[in-house]
Amino acid sequence: MATVLILEPIFEADFEDCSFGFRPGRSAHQALEAIRQGICEGLTAVYDCDLKGYFDSIPRDKLMACVRMRVVDRSVLGLIRMWLEAPIVEEKEGKRMPPESTDKGTPQGGVISPLLANVYLHWFDKTFHRQDGPAHWAKARLVRYADDFVIQARYQGGRLNDWIEGRLEGWLGLVINREKTRTIQLRDGTATLDFLGYSFRFEKDRQGRPWRYLNLHPSRKSLEKEREQLRELTSPAQCCKPVSQVIEELNEHLRGWRNYFKVGYCRREYRKINYFVRQRMLQHLHRRSQRGYKLPKRMNAYAYLNQLGLMTL
Protein backbone atom coordinates (compact mmCIF):
# COMPACT_ATOMS: atom_id res chain seq x y z
CA MET A 1 0.00 0.00 0.00
CA ALA A 2 2.89 2.37 0.69
CA THR A 3 4.17 1.73 -2.82
CA VAL A 4 0.72 2.35 -4.29
CA LEU A 5 0.43 5.67 -2.46
CA ILE A 6 3.68 6.78 -4.02
CA LEU A 7 3.18 5.44 -7.56
CA GLU A 8 -0.52 6.21 -8.01
CA PRO A 9 -0.17 10.01 -8.41
CA ILE A 10 2.63 9.46 -10.94
CA PHE A 11 0.50 7.29 -13.22
CA GLU A 12 -2.69 9.27 -12.56
CA ALA A 13 -1.11 12.21 -14.35
CA ASP A 14 -0.96 10.06 -17.53
CA PHE A 15 -4.20 8.07 -17.41
CA GLU A 16 -6.93 8.91 -19.92
CA ASP A 17 -10.38 10.19 -18.96
CA CYS A 18 -12.01 7.05 -20.42
CA SER A 19 -10.70 4.91 -17.55
CA PHE A 20 -12.89 4.71 -14.42
CA GLY A 21 -11.90 1.57 -12.51
CA PHE A 22 -9.77 1.60 -9.34
CA ARG A 23 -8.95 5.28 -9.63
CA PRO A 24 -9.37 7.98 -6.96
CA GLY A 25 -12.40 10.18 -7.49
CA ARG A 26 -13.89 7.86 -10.13
CA SER A 27 -16.64 5.27 -9.87
CA ALA A 28 -18.71 2.73 -11.76
CA HIS A 29 -21.63 5.18 -11.84
CA GLN A 30 -19.50 7.64 -13.79
CA ALA A 31 -18.66 4.93 -16.33
CA LEU A 32 -22.36 4.11 -16.70
CA GLU A 33 -23.18 7.78 -17.20
CA ALA A 34 -20.51 8.04 -19.91
CA ILE A 35 -22.07 5.11 -21.77
CA ARG A 36 -25.56 6.56 -21.38
CA GLN A 37 -24.41 9.92 -22.72
CA GLY A 38 -22.76 8.25 -25.70
CA ILE A 39 -25.92 6.31 -26.54
CA CYS A 40 -27.99 9.49 -26.33
CA GLU A 41 -25.55 11.12 -28.76
CA GLY A 42 -26.16 8.39 -31.31
CA LEU A 43 -23.24 6.03 -30.55
CA THR A 44 -25.53 3.01 -30.43
CA ALA A 45 -23.24 0.45 -32.11
CA VAL A 46 -21.32 -1.08 -29.20
CA TYR A 47 -18.34 -3.44 -29.21
CA ASP A 48 -18.65 -5.27 -25.88
CA CYS A 49 -15.28 -6.88 -25.20
CA ASP A 50 -14.47 -9.58 -22.65
CA LEU A 51 -10.84 -10.43 -21.88
CA LYS A 52 -10.16 -14.00 -20.85
CA GLY A 53 -8.40 -14.12 -17.46
CA TYR A 54 -6.92 -10.64 -17.80
CA PHE A 55 -5.15 -10.45 -14.44
CA ASP A 56 -3.65 -13.93 -14.97
CA SER A 57 -2.55 -13.36 -18.57
CA ILE A 58 -0.69 -10.02 -18.51
CA PRO A 59 2.81 -10.56 -19.98
CA ARG A 60 5.16 -9.53 -17.20
CA ASP A 61 7.99 -8.36 -19.44
CA LYS A 62 5.66 -5.94 -21.25
CA LEU A 63 4.08 -4.86 -17.96
CA MET A 64 7.47 -4.05 -16.43
CA ALA A 65 8.37 -2.14 -19.59
CA CYS A 66 5.26 0.00 -19.09
CA VAL A 67 6.22 0.63 -15.46
CA ARG A 68 9.81 1.54 -16.38
CA MET A 69 8.56 4.31 -18.65
CA ARG A 70 7.58 6.30 -15.53
CA VAL A 71 9.59 4.66 -12.70
CA VAL A 72 13.39 4.54 -12.82
CA ASP A 73 14.18 3.61 -9.21
CA ARG A 74 15.73 0.14 -9.40
CA SER A 75 14.75 -0.79 -5.85
CA VAL A 76 11.07 -0.08 -6.57
CA LEU A 77 11.22 -1.95 -9.87
CA GLY A 78 12.85 -4.91 -8.13
CA LEU A 79 10.20 -4.88 -5.41
CA ILE A 80 7.38 -4.93 -7.97
CA ARG A 81 9.09 -7.74 -9.88
CA MET A 82 9.39 -9.82 -6.69
CA TRP A 83 5.67 -9.36 -5.98
CA LEU A 84 4.84 -10.53 -9.48
CA GLU A 85 7.10 -13.57 -9.27
CA ALA A 86 6.14 -14.62 -5.73
CA PRO A 87 4.70 -18.19 -5.57
CA ILE A 88 0.95 -18.47 -4.99
CA VAL A 89 -0.36 -20.70 -2.18
CA GLU A 90 -4.01 -21.79 -2.39
CA GLU A 91 -6.30 -24.00 -0.35
CA LYS A 92 -8.69 -26.47 -1.97
CA GLU A 93 -11.21 -28.46 0.08
CA GLY A 94 -9.45 -27.43 3.29
CA LYS A 95 -6.03 -28.67 2.11
CA ARG A 96 -3.09 -26.43 1.50
CA MET A 97 -1.80 -26.87 -2.03
CA PRO A 98 1.91 -26.71 -2.97
CA PRO A 99 3.16 -23.25 -4.00
CA GLU A 100 2.78 -22.50 -7.69
CA SER A 101 4.79 -20.06 -9.77
CA THR A 102 3.75 -18.60 -13.11
CA ASP A 103 5.58 -16.58 -15.72
CA LYS A 104 2.73 -14.14 -16.42
CA GLY A 105 -0.08 -12.27 -14.71
CA THR A 106 -0.46 -10.23 -11.54
CA PRO A 107 -1.63 -11.78 -8.25
CA GLN A 108 -5.37 -11.22 -7.85
CA GLY A 109 -6.19 -9.71 -4.48
CA GLY A 110 -2.86 -7.92 -4.28
CA VAL A 111 -3.08 -4.26 -3.29
CA ILE A 112 -0.94 -3.14 -6.20
CA SER A 113 -2.57 -5.38 -8.85
CA PRO A 114 -5.41 -2.96 -9.80
CA LEU A 115 -2.88 -0.17 -10.40
CA LEU A 116 -0.66 -2.43 -12.52
CA ALA A 117 -3.70 -3.60 -14.50
CA ASN A 118 -4.58 0.02 -15.28
CA VAL A 119 -0.98 0.81 -16.19
CA TYR A 120 -0.92 -1.98 -18.78
CA LEU A 121 -4.25 -1.14 -20.44
CA HIS A 122 -3.41 2.57 -20.34
CA TRP A 123 -1.43 2.12 -23.56
CA PHE A 124 -4.51 0.71 -25.25
CA ASP A 125 -6.40 3.83 -24.11
CA LYS A 126 -3.61 6.07 -25.34
CA THR A 127 -3.31 4.56 -28.83
CA PHE A 128 -7.10 4.60 -29.11
CA HIS A 129 -7.10 8.40 -28.71
CA ARG A 130 -4.08 9.17 -30.91
CA GLN A 131 -4.46 11.02 -34.19
CA ASP A 132 -4.36 7.71 -36.08
CA GLY A 133 -6.67 5.94 -33.59
CA PRO A 134 -10.39 5.09 -33.79
CA ALA A 135 -11.34 8.09 -31.64
CA HIS A 136 -10.50 10.27 -34.66
CA TRP A 137 -11.11 8.29 -37.85
CA ALA A 138 -14.16 6.38 -36.52
CA LYS A 139 -15.42 8.99 -34.03
CA ALA A 140 -15.59 6.10 -31.55
CA ARG A 141 -15.70 6.39 -27.76
CA LEU A 142 -14.01 4.11 -25.25
CA VAL A 143 -15.33 3.53 -21.72
CA ARG A 144 -13.22 1.24 -19.54
CA TYR A 145 -13.58 0.01 -15.98
CA ALA A 146 -10.44 -2.04 -15.20
CA ASP A 147 -10.52 -4.90 -17.75
CA ASP A 148 -14.21 -4.40 -18.64
CA PHE A 149 -14.70 -1.96 -21.49
CA VAL A 150 -16.97 -1.07 -24.37
CA ILE A 151 -16.33 0.89 -27.55
CA GLN A 152 -19.22 2.95 -28.89
CA ALA A 153 -19.61 4.22 -32.42
CA ARG A 154 -22.30 4.99 -34.95
CA TYR A 155 -21.20 1.99 -36.99
CA GLN A 156 -19.03 -1.00 -36.08
CA GLY A 157 -17.14 -1.97 -39.23
CA GLY A 158 -14.43 -4.48 -39.97
CA ARG A 159 -11.68 -1.87 -39.76
CA LEU A 160 -12.60 -0.93 -36.19
CA ASN A 161 -12.92 -4.57 -35.07
CA ASP A 162 -9.58 -5.47 -36.66
CA TRP A 163 -7.90 -2.52 -34.94
CA ILE A 164 -9.25 -3.54 -31.51
CA GLU A 165 -8.33 -7.20 -31.83
CA GLY A 166 -4.93 -6.40 -33.32
CA ARG A 167 -4.01 -4.10 -30.44
CA LEU A 168 -5.28 -6.40 -27.69
CA GLU A 169 -4.10 -9.77 -28.99
CA GLY A 170 -1.22 -8.87 -31.27
CA TRP A 171 0.33 -5.89 -29.49
CA LEU A 172 -0.59 -6.43 -25.82
CA GLY A 173 -0.55 -10.23 -25.89
CA LEU A 174 -3.97 -10.64 -24.27
CA VAL A 175 -6.72 -13.12 -25.14
CA ILE A 176 -10.23 -12.05 -26.17
CA ASN A 177 -13.04 -14.32 -25.05
CA ARG A 178 -14.83 -14.83 -28.37
CA GLU A 179 -17.84 -16.47 -26.76
CA LYS A 180 -18.67 -13.42 -24.64
CA THR A 181 -17.41 -10.65 -26.91
CA ARG A 182 -20.06 -9.30 -29.25
CA THR A 183 -21.13 -6.31 -31.30
CA ILE A 184 -24.52 -4.86 -30.32
CA GLN A 185 -26.77 -2.44 -32.15
CA LEU A 186 -29.01 -0.82 -29.56
CA ARG A 187 -30.87 1.35 -32.03
CA ASP A 188 -33.28 -1.38 -33.15
CA GLY A 189 -34.59 -1.87 -29.60
CA THR A 190 -34.11 -5.66 -29.50
CA ALA A 191 -30.54 -5.83 -28.14
CA THR A 192 -29.38 -5.33 -24.55
CA LEU A 193 -25.99 -4.17 -23.32
CA ASP A 194 -24.91 -5.53 -19.93
CA PHE A 195 -22.12 -3.61 -18.23
CA LEU A 196 -21.06 -3.44 -14.56
CA GLY A 197 -24.25 -5.19 -13.42
CA TYR A 198 -26.60 -2.88 -15.34
CA SER A 199 -28.56 -3.40 -18.56
CA PHE A 200 -28.98 -0.73 -21.26
CA ARG A 201 -31.96 -1.18 -23.58
CA PHE A 202 -34.34 0.91 -25.66
CA GLU A 203 -37.91 0.07 -24.62
CA LYS A 204 -41.34 1.11 -25.80
CA ASP A 205 -42.99 4.00 -24.04
CA ARG A 206 -45.36 2.68 -21.37
CA GLN A 207 -47.97 5.33 -22.13
CA GLY A 208 -48.33 4.17 -25.72
CA ARG A 209 -46.41 7.01 -27.35
CA PRO A 210 -44.63 6.10 -30.63
CA TRP A 211 -41.04 6.62 -29.43
CA ARG A 212 -38.69 4.52 -27.31
CA TYR A 213 -36.75 5.52 -24.21
CA LEU A 214 -33.37 4.34 -22.95
CA ASN A 215 -33.90 2.13 -19.92
CA LEU A 216 -31.09 1.49 -17.44
CA HIS A 217 -31.74 -1.10 -14.73
CA PRO A 218 -30.10 -4.04 -12.86
CA SER A 219 -29.37 -6.93 -15.21
CA ARG A 220 -30.86 -10.42 -14.88
CA LYS A 221 -27.51 -11.76 -13.76
CA SER A 222 -27.33 -9.12 -11.01
CA LEU A 223 -30.83 -10.01 -9.81
CA GLU A 224 -30.03 -13.71 -9.69
CA LYS A 225 -26.80 -13.02 -7.81
CA GLU A 226 -28.73 -10.89 -5.33
CA ARG A 227 -31.28 -13.67 -4.78
CA GLU A 228 -28.45 -16.11 -4.04
CA GLN A 229 -27.03 -13.77 -1.42
CA LEU A 230 -30.46 -13.28 0.15
CA ARG A 231 -30.89 -17.05 0.32
CA GLU A 232 -27.64 -17.29 2.26
CA LEU A 233 -28.73 -14.54 4.67
CA THR A 234 -32.02 -16.39 5.37
CA SER A 235 -30.75 -19.97 5.18
CA PRO A 236 -31.29 -22.61 7.93
CA ALA A 237 -27.80 -21.79 9.19
CA GLN A 238 -29.16 -18.41 10.37
CA CYS A 239 -31.78 -19.96 12.71
CA CYS A 240 -29.41 -19.72 15.65
CA LYS A 241 -29.45 -15.92 15.43
CA PRO A 242 -32.15 -13.68 16.91
CA VAL A 243 -34.69 -12.42 14.40
CA SER A 244 -33.60 -8.83 15.06
CA GLN A 245 -30.01 -9.69 14.10
CA VAL A 246 -31.10 -11.45 10.91
CA ILE A 247 -33.17 -8.41 9.90
CA GLU A 248 -30.33 -6.05 10.74
CA GLU A 249 -27.95 -8.01 8.50
CA LEU A 250 -30.56 -8.08 5.73
CA ASN A 251 -31.09 -4.33 5.97
CA GLU A 252 -27.37 -3.63 5.83
CA HIS A 253 -27.02 -5.79 2.74
CA LEU A 254 -30.08 -4.27 1.04
CA ARG A 255 -28.84 -0.74 1.69
CA GLY A 256 -25.55 -1.54 0.00
CA TRP A 257 -27.33 -3.12 -2.98
CA ARG A 258 -29.66 -0.13 -3.31
CA ASN A 259 -26.79 2.37 -3.10
CA TYR A 260 -25.17 0.75 -6.12
CA PHE A 261 -28.34 0.05 -8.12
CA LYS A 262 -29.84 3.50 -7.76
CA VAL A 263 -29.16 4.71 -11.31
CA GLY A 264 -31.85 4.61 -13.98
CA TYR A 265 -35.32 3.08 -13.70
CA CYS A 266 -35.12 0.38 -11.04
CA ARG A 267 -38.64 0.30 -9.55
CA ARG A 268 -39.59 -2.96 -11.27
CA GLU A 269 -36.42 -4.69 -10.05
CA TYR A 270 -36.87 -3.21 -6.57
CA ARG A 271 -40.34 -4.74 -6.38
CA LYS A 272 -38.99 -8.14 -7.37
CA ILE A 273 -36.32 -8.03 -4.65
CA ASN A 274 -38.79 -6.74 -2.05
CA TYR A 275 -41.18 -9.61 -2.79
CA PHE A 276 -38.38 -12.18 -2.74
CA VAL A 277 -36.84 -11.04 0.54
CA ARG A 278 -40.24 -10.98 2.29
CA GLN A 279 -41.03 -14.50 1.10
CA ARG A 280 -37.64 -15.68 2.31
CA MET A 281 -38.15 -13.96 5.66
CA LEU A 282 -41.55 -15.62 6.14
CA GLN A 283 -40.00 -19.00 5.36
CA HIS A 284 -37.27 -18.24 7.87
CA LEU A 285 -39.84 -17.45 10.60
CA HIS A 286 -41.75 -20.69 9.90
CA ARG A 287 -38.51 -22.66 9.97
CA ARG A 288 -37.62 -21.32 13.40
CA SER A 289 -40.97 -22.35 14.92
CA GLN A 290 -41.72 -25.99 15.68
CA ARG A 291 -45.48 -25.55 15.28
CA GLY A 292 -45.39 -23.12 12.38
CA TYR A 293 -45.25 -19.38 12.71
CA LYS A 294 -48.52 -17.47 12.98
CA LEU A 295 -48.87 -13.78 12.28
CA PRO A 296 -50.52 -11.54 14.87
CA LYS A 297 -54.26 -11.12 14.46
CA ARG A 298 -55.48 -8.41 12.07
CA MET A 299 -52.00 -7.96 10.59
CA ASN A 300 -50.75 -9.11 7.19
CA ALA A 301 -47.23 -10.26 6.41
CA TYR A 302 -46.22 -6.94 4.83
CA ALA A 303 -47.22 -4.89 7.88
CA TYR A 304 -45.73 -7.39 10.33
CA LEU A 305 -42.32 -7.47 8.62
CA ASN A 306 -42.35 -3.68 8.54
CA GLN A 307 -43.04 -3.73 12.26
CA LEU A 308 -40.05 -6.02 12.77
CA GLY A 309 -37.91 -3.42 10.96
CA LEU A 310 -37.35 -5.03 7.55
CA MET A 311 -36.62 -2.25 5.07
CA THR A 312 -38.31 -1.81 1.71
CA LEU A 313 -36.38 -0.78 -1.39
PDB file of N, CA and C in Angstrom, residues 13 55-56 58 60 90 98 108 139 176 203 214-215 293 297 300 311:
ATOM      1  N   ALA A  13      -1.347  11.059 -13.484  1.00  0.00           N
ATOM      2  CA  ALA A  13      -1.106  12.212 -14.352  1.00  0.00           C
ATOM      3  C   ALA A  13      -1.155  11.823 -15.827  1.00  0.00           C
ATOM      4  N   PHE A  55      -6.163 -10.601 -15.496  1.00  0.00           N
ATOM      5  CA  PHE A  55      -5.153 -10.452 -14.443  1.00  0.00           C
ATOM      6  C   PHE A  55      -4.135 -11.592 -14.484  1.00  0.00           C
ATOM      7  N   ASP A  56      -4.548 -12.768 -14.940  1.00  0.00           N
ATOM      8  CA  ASP A  56      -3.650 -13.927 -14.974  1.00  0.00           C
ATOM      9  C   ASP A  56      -2.870 -14.041 -16.274  1.00  0.00           C
ATOM     10  N   ILE A  58      -1.522 -11.182 -18.136  1.00  0.00           N
ATOM     11  CA  ILE A  58      -0.690 -10.019 -18.514  1.00  0.00           C
ATOM     12  C   ILE A  58       0.763 -10.461 -18.678  1.00  0.00           C
ATOM     13  N   ARG A  60       4.431 -10.298 -18.218  1.00  0.00           N
ATOM     14  CA  ARG A  60       5.160  -9.528 -17.203  1.00  0.00           C
ATOM     15  C   ARG A  60       6.265  -8.678 -17.805  1.00  0.00           C
ATOM     16  N   GLU A  90      -2.559 -21.713  -2.449  1.00  0.00           N
ATOM     17  CA  GLU A  90      -4.013 -21.785  -2.391  1.00  0.00           C
ATOM     18  C   GLU A  90      -4.450 -22.972  -1.559  1.00  0.00           C
ATOM     19  N   PRO A  98       0.503 -27.131  -2.830  1.00  0.00           N
ATOM     20  CA  PRO A  98       1.908 -26.707  -2.973  1.00  0.00           C
ATOM     21  C   PRO A  98       1.998 -25.352  -3.663  1.00  0.00           C
ATOM     22  N   GLN A 108      -4.065 -11.788  -8.158  1.00  0.00           N
ATOM     23  CA  GLN A 108      -5.370 -11.215  -7.845  1.00  0.00           C
ATOM     24  C   GLN A 108      -5.532 -11.095  -6.331  1.00  0.00           C
ATOM     25  N   LYS A 139     -14.620   8.229 -34.984  1.00  0.00           N
ATOM     26  CA  LYS A 139     -15.419   8.986 -34.027  1.00  0.00           C
ATOM     27  C   LYS A 139     -15.970   8.074 -32.933  1.00  0.00           C
ATOM     28  N   ILE A 176      -8.831 -12.466 -26.147  1.00  0.00           N
ATOM     29  CA  ILE A 176     -10.233 -12.048 -26.170  1.00  0.00           C
ATOM     30  C   ILE A 176     -11.115 -13.278 -26.080  1.00  0.00           C
ATOM     31  N   GLU A 203     -36.624   0.721 -24.823  1.00  0.00           N
ATOM     32  CA  GLU A 203     -37.909   0.065 -24.624  1.00  0.00           C
ATOM     33  C   GLU A 203     -39.040   0.975 -25.076  1.00  0.00           C
ATOM     34  N   LEU A 214     -34.511   5.135 -23.394  1.00  0.00           N
ATOM     35  CA  LEU A 214     -33.369   4.341 -22.946  1.00  0.00           C
ATOM     36  C   LEU A 214     -33.578   3.938 -21.495  1.00  0.00           C
ATOM     37  N   ASN A 215     -33.676   2.657 -21.264  1.00  0.00           N
ATOM     38  CA  ASN A 215     -33.900   2.128 -19.917  1.00  0.00           C
ATOM     39  C   ASN A 215     -32.586   1.587 -19.358  1.00  0.00           C
ATOM     40  N   TYR A 293     -45.150 -20.757  12.231  1.00  0.00           N
ATOM     41  CA  TYR A 293     -45.246 -19.383  12.714  1.00  0.00           C
ATOM     42  C   TYR A 293     -46.582 -18.767  12.303  1.00  0.00           C
ATOM     43  N   LYS A 297     -52.909 -11.311  14.994  1.00  0.00           N
ATOM     44  CA  LYS A 297     -54.255 -11.116  14.456  1.00  0.00           C
ATOM     45  C   LYS A 297     -54.385  -9.713  13.857  1.00  0.00           C
ATOM     46  N   ASN A 300     -51.277  -8.313   8.297  1.00  0.00           N
ATOM     47  CA  ASN A 300     -50.754  -9.111   7.189  1.00  0.00           C
ATOM     48  C   ASN A 300     -49.235  -9.199   7.269  1.00  0.00           C
ATOM     49  N   MET A 311     -36.516  -3.416   5.952  1.00  0.00           N
ATOM     50  CA  MET A 311     -36.621  -2.250   5.073  1.00  0.00           C
ATOM     51  C   MET A 311     -37.213  -2.639   3.730  1.00  0.00           C
TER      52      MET A 311
END
